[in-house]
PDB file of C-alpha atoms in Angstrom:
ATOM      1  CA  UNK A 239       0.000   0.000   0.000  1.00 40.00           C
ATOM      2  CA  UNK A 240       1.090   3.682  -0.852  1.00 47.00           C
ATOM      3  CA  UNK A 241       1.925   6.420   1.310  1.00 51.00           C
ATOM      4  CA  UNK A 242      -0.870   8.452   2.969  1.00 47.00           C
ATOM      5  CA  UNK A 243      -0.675  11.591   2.513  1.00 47.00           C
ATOM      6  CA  UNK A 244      -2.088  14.006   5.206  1.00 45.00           C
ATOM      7  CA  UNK A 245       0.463  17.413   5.147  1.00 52.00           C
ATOM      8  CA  UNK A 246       3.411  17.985   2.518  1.00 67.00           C
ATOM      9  CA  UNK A 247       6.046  20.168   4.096  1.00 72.00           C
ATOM     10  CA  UNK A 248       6.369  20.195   8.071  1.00 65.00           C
ATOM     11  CA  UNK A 249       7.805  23.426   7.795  1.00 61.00           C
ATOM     12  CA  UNK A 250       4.519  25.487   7.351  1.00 55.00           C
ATOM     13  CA  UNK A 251       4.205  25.889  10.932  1.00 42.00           C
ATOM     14  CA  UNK A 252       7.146  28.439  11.323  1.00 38.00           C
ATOM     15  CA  UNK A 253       6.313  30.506   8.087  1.00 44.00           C
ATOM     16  CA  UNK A 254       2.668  30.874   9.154  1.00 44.00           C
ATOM     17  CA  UNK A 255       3.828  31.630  12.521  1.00 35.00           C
ATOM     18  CA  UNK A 256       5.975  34.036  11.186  1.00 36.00           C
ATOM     19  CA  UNK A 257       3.070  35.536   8.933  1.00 38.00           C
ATOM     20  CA  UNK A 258       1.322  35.925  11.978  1.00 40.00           C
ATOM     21  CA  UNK A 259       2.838  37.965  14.210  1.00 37.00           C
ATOM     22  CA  UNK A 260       3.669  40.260  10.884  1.00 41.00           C
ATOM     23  CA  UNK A 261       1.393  43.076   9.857  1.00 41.00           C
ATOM     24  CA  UNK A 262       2.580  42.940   6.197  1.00 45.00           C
ATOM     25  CA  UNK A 263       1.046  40.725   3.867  1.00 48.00           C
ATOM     26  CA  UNK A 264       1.985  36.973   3.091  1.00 46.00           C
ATOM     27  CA  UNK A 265       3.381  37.862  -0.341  1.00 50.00           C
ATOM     28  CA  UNK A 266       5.412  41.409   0.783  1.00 53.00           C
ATOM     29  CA  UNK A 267       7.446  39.244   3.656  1.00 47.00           C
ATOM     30  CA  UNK A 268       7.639  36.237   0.532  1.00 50.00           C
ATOM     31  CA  UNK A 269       9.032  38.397  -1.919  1.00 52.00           C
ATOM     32  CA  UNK A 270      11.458  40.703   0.504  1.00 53.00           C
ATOM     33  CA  UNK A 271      12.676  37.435   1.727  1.00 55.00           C
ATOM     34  CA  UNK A 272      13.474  36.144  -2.279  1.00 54.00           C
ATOM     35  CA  UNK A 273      14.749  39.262  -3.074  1.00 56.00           C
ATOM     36  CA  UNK A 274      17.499  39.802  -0.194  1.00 56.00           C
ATOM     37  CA  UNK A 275      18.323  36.025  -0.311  1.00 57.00           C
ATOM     38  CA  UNK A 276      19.123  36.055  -4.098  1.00 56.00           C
ATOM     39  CA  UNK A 277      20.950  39.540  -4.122  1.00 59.00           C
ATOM     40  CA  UNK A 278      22.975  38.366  -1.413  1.00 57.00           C
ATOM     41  CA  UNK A 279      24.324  34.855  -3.470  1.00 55.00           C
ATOM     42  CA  UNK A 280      24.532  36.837  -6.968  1.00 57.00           C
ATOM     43  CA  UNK A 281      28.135  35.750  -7.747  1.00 59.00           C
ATOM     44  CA  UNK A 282      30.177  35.409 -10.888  1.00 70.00           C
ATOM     45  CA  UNK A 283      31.776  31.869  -9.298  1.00 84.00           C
ATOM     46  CA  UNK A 284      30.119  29.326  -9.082  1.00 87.00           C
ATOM     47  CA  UNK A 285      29.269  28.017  -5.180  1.00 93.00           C
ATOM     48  CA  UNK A 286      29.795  24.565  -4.125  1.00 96.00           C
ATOM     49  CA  UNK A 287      27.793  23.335  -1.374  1.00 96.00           C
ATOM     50  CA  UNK A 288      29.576  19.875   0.398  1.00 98.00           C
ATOM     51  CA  UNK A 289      26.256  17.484   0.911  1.00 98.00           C
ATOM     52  CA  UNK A 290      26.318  14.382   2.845  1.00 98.00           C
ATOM     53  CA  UNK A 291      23.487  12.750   2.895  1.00 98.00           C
ATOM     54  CA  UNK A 292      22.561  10.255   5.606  1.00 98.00           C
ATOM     55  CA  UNK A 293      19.808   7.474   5.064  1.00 98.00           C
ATOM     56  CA  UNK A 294      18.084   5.854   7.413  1.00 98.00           C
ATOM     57  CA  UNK A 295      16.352   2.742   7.176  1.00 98.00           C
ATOM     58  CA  UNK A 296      14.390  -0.006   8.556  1.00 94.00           C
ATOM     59  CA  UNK A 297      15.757  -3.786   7.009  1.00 89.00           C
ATOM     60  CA  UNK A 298      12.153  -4.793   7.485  1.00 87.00           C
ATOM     61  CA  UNK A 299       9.959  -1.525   5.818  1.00 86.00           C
ATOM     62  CA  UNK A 300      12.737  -0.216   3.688  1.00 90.00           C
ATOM     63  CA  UNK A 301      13.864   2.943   2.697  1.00 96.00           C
ATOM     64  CA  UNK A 302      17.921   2.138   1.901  1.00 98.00           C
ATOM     65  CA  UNK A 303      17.765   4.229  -1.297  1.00 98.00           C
ATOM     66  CA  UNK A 304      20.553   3.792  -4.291  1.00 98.00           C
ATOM     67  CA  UNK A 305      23.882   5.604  -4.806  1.00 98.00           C
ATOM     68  CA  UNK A 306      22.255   6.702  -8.084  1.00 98.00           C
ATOM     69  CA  UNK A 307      18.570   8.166  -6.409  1.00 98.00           C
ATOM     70  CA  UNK A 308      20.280  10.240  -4.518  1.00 98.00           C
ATOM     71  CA  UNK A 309      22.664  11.551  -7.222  1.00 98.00           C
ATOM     72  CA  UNK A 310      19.363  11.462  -9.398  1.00 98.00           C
ATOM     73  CA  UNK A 311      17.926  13.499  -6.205  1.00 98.00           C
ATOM     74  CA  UNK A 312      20.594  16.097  -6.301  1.00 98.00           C
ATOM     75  CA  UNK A 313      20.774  16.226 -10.038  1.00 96.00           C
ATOM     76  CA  UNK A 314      17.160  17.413 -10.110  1.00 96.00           C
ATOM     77  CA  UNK A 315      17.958  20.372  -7.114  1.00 96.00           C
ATOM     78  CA  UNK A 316      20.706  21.698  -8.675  1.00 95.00           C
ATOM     79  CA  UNK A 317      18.692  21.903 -11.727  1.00 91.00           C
ATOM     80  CA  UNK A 318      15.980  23.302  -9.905  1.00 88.00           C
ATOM     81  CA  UNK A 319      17.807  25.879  -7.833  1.00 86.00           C
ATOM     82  CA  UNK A 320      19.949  27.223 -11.102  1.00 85.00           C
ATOM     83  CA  UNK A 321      16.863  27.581 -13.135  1.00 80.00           C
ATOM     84  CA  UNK A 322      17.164  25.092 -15.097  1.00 78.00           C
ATOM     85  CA  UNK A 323      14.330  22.743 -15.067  1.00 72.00           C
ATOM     86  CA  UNK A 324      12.210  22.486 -17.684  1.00 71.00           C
ATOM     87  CA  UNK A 325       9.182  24.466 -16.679  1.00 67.00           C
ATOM     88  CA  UNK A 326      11.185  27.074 -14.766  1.00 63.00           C
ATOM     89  CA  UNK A 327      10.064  29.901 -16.707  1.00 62.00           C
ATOM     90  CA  UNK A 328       6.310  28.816 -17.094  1.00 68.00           C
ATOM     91  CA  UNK A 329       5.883  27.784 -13.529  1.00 70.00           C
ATOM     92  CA  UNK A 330       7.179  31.028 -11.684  1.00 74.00           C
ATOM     93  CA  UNK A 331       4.444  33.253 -10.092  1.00 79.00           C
ATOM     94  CA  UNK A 332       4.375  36.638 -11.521  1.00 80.00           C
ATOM     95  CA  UNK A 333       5.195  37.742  -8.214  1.00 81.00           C
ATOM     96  CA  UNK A 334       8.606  36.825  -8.695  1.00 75.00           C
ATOM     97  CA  UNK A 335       9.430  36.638 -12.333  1.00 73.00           C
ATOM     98  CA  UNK A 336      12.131  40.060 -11.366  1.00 75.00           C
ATOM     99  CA  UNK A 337      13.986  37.461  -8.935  1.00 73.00           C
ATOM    100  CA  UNK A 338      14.322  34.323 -10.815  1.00 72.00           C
ATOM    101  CA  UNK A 339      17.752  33.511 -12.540  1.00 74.00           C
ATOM    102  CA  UNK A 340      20.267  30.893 -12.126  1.00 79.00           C
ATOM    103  CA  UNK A 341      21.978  31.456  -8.593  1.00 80.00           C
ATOM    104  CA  UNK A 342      25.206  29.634  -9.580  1.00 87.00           C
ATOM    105  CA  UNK A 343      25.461  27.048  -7.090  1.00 92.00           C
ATOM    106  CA  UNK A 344      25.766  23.583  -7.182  1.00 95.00           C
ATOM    107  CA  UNK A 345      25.001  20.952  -4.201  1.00 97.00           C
ATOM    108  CA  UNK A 346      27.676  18.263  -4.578  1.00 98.00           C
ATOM    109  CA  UNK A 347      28.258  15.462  -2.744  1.00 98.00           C
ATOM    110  CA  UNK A 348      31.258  15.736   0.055  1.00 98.00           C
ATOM    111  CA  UNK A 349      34.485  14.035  -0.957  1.00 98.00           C
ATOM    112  CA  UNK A 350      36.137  14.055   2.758  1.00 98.00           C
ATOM    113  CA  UNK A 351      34.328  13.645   6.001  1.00 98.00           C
ATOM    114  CA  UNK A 352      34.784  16.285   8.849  1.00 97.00           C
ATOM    115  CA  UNK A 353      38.364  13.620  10.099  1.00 97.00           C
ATOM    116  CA  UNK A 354      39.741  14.277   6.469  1.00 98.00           C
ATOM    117  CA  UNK A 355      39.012  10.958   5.347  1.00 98.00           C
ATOM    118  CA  UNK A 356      37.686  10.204   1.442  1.00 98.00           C
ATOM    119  CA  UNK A 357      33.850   9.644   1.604  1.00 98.00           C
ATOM    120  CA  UNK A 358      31.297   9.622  -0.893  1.00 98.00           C
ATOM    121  CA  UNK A 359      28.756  11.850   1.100  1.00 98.00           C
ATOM    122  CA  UNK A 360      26.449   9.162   1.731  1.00 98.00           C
ATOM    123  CA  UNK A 361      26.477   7.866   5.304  1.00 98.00           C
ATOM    124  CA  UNK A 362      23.935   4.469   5.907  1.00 98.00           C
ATOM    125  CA  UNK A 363      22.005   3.824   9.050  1.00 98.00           C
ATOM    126  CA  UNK A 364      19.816   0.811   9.961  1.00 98.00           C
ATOM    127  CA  UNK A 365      17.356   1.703  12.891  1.00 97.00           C
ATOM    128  CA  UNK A 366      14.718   0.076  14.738  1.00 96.00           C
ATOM    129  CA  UNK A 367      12.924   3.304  14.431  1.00 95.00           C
ATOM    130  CA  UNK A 368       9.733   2.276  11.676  1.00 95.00           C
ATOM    131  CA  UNK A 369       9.413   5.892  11.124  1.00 96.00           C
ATOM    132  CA  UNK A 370      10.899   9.400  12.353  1.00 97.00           C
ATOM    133  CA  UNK A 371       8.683  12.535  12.924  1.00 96.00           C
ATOM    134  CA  UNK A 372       9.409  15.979  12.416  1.00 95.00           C
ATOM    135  CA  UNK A 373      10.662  16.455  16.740  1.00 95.00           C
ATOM    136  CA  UNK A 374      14.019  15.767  15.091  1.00 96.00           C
ATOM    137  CA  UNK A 375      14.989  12.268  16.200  1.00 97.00           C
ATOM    138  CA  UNK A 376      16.503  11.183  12.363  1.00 98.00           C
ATOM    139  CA  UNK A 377      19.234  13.648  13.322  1.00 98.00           C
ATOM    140  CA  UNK A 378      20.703  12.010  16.466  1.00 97.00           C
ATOM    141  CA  UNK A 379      22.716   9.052  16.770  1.00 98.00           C
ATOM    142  CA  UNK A 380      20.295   8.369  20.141  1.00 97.00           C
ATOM    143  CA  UNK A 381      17.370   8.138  18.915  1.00 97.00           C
ATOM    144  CA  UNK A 382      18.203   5.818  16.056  1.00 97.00           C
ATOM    145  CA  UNK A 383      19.079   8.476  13.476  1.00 98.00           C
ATOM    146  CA  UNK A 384      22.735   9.386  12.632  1.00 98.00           C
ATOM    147  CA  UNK A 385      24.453  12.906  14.263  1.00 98.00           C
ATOM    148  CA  UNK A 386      24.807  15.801  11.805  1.00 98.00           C
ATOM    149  CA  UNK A 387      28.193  16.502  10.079  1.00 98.00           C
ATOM    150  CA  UNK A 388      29.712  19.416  11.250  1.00 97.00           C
ATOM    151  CA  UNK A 389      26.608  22.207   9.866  1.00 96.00           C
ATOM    152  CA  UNK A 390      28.516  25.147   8.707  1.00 95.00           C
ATOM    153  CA  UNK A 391      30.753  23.344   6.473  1.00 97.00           C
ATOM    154  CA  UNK A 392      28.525  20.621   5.119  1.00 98.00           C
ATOM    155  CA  UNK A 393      24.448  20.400   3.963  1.00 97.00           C
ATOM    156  CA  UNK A 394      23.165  17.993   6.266  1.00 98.00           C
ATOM    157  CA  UNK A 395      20.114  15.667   4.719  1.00 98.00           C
ATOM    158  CA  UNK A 396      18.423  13.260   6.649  1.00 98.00           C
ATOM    159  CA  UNK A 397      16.590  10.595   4.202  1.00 98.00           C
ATOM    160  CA  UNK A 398      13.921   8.389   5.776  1.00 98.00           C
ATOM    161  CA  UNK A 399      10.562   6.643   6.779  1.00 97.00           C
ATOM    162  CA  UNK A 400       8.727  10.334   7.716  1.00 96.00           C
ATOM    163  CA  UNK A 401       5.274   9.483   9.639  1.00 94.00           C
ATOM    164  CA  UNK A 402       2.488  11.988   9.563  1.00 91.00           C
ATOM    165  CA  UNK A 403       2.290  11.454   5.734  1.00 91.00           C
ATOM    166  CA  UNK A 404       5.120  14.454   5.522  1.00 94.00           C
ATOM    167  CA  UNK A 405       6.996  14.717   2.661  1.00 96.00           C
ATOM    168  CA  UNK A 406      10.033  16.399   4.109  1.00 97.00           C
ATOM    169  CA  UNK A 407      10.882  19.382   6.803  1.00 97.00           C
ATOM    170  CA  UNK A 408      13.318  22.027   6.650  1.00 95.00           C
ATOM    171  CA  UNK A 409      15.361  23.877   9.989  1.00 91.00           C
ATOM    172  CA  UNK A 410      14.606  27.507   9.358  1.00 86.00           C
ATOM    173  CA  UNK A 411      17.702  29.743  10.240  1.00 84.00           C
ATOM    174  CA  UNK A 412      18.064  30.682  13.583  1.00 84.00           C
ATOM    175  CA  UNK A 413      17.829  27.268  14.691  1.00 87.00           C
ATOM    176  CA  UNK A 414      20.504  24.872  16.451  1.00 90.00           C
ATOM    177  CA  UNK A 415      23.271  24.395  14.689  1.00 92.00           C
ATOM    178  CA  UNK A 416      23.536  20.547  16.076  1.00 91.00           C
ATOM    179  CA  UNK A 417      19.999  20.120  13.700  1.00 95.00           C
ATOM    180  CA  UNK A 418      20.427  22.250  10.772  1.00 96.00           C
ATOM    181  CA  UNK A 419      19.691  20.637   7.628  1.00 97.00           C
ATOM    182  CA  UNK A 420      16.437  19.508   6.127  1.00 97.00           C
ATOM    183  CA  UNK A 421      14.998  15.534   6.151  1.00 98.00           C
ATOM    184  CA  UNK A 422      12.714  14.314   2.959  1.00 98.00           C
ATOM    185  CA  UNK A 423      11.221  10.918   2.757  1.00 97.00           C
ATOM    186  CA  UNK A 424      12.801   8.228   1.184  1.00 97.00           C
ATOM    187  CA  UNK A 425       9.392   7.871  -1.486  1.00 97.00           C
ATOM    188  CA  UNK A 426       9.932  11.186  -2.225  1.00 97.00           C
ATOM    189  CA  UNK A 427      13.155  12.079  -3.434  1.00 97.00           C
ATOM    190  CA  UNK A 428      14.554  12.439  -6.591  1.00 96.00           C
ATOM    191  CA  UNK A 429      12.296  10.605  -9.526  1.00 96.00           C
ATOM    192  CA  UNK A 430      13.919   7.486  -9.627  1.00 96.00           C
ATOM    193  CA  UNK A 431      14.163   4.153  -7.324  1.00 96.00           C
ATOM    194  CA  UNK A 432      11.621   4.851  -4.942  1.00 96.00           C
ATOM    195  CA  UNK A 433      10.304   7.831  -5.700  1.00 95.00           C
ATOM    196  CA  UNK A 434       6.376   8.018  -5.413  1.00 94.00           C
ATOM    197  CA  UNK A 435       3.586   9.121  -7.590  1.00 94.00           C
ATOM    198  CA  UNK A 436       2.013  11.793  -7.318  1.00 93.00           C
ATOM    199  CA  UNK A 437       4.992  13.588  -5.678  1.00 92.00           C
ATOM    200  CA  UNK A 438       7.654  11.371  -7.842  1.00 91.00           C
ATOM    201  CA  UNK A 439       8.921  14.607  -9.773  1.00 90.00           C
ATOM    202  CA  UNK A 440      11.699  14.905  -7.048  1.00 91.00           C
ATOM    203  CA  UNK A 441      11.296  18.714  -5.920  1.00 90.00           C
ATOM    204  CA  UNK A 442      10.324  17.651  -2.250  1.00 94.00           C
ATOM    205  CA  UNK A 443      14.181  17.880  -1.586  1.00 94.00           C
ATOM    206  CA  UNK A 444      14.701  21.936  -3.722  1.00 91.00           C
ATOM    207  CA  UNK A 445      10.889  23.141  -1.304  1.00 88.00           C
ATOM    208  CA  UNK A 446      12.947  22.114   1.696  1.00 94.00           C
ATOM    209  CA  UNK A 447      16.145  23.655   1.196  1.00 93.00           C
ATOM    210  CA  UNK A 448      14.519  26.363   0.042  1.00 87.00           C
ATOM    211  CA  UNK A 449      13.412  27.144   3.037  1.00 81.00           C
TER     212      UNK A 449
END
């Protein structure tokens, strides 16, 4: 049986927070927020972002996604976050057709761990946990999830079994550095392997880290 489900992005709950206590309208704190963000990465060299990615799974339920999904995964961000998909131009609200361009930067696996050491940026966890829910216990060694890499040199992504029917969650800044980094389900990332209709397209992963 498929995946219920019941909310997409567990994220919401900040940004309507933070509408909330704002007296300016949704779209004027959206498009202030897009506008200072991309002004501030305009750059004539190209960015690269370190990723490790760290998958957590159950032997018995699944969820131990390829080498090649999560390339495909990252693939589809990059392509995504540059501008570059296929429906980039027809898809953008009007709103923020002045902002849109490619940002020059490219998400790219990490070739050393934080000891130095060669890696592929893909770290593999087996848990007892059947599923993980948005209170952050993917991102802890404890709790059956696996510790971050060091945040403010790597991308931290958490793939795994997300209950709730969530898609994925995203940290927004300001929060502890120990959890920064954003978590997607395993059915929903990237468009290959495991990826799940009707959210098999593989932008679960480029909502979060937009955030």
């Amino acid at each position: 049986m498929g995946k219920r489900v019941l909310e997409l992005c567990g994220s919401g709950l900040s940004l309507k927070t933070l509408v909330f206590f704002s007296r300016a309208p949704r779209d004027t704190i959206l498009i202030k927020v897009a506008a200072s963000s991309i002004e501030n990465m305009k750059t004539n060299t190209k960015k690269i972002i370190p990723v490790v990615v760290h998958v957590i799974y159950d032997d018995q339920h699944g969820g131990n996604i390829t080498n090649e999904q999560i390339q495909n995964a990252l693939d589809i961000l990059n392509n995504n976050i540059n501008g570059q998909a296929d429906n980039f131009l027809s898809r953008t609200p009007d709103i923020f057709a002045a902002f849109r361009g490619d940002l020059n930067v490219e998400f790219r696996l990490a070739k050393k761990d934080p000891n130095g050491n060669p890696t592929n940026g893909i770290t593999r966890t087996s848990t007892t946990q059947t599923s993980f829910s948005t209170n952050d216990g993917v991102k802890y060694s404890s709790s059956g999830g696996k510790d971050a890499w060091n945040t403010s040199k790597y991308l931290n992504m958490w793939v795994c079994d997300l209950s709730g029917g969530l898609l994925g969650y995203a940290q927004f800044p300001g929060g502890a550095s120990s959890t920064d980094g954003v978590v997607v389900d395993y059915a929903y990332f990237g468009n290959t392997g495991t990826a799940t209709f009707p959210f098999s397209l593989g932008r679960t992963a480029t909502h979060e880290v937009g955030h």
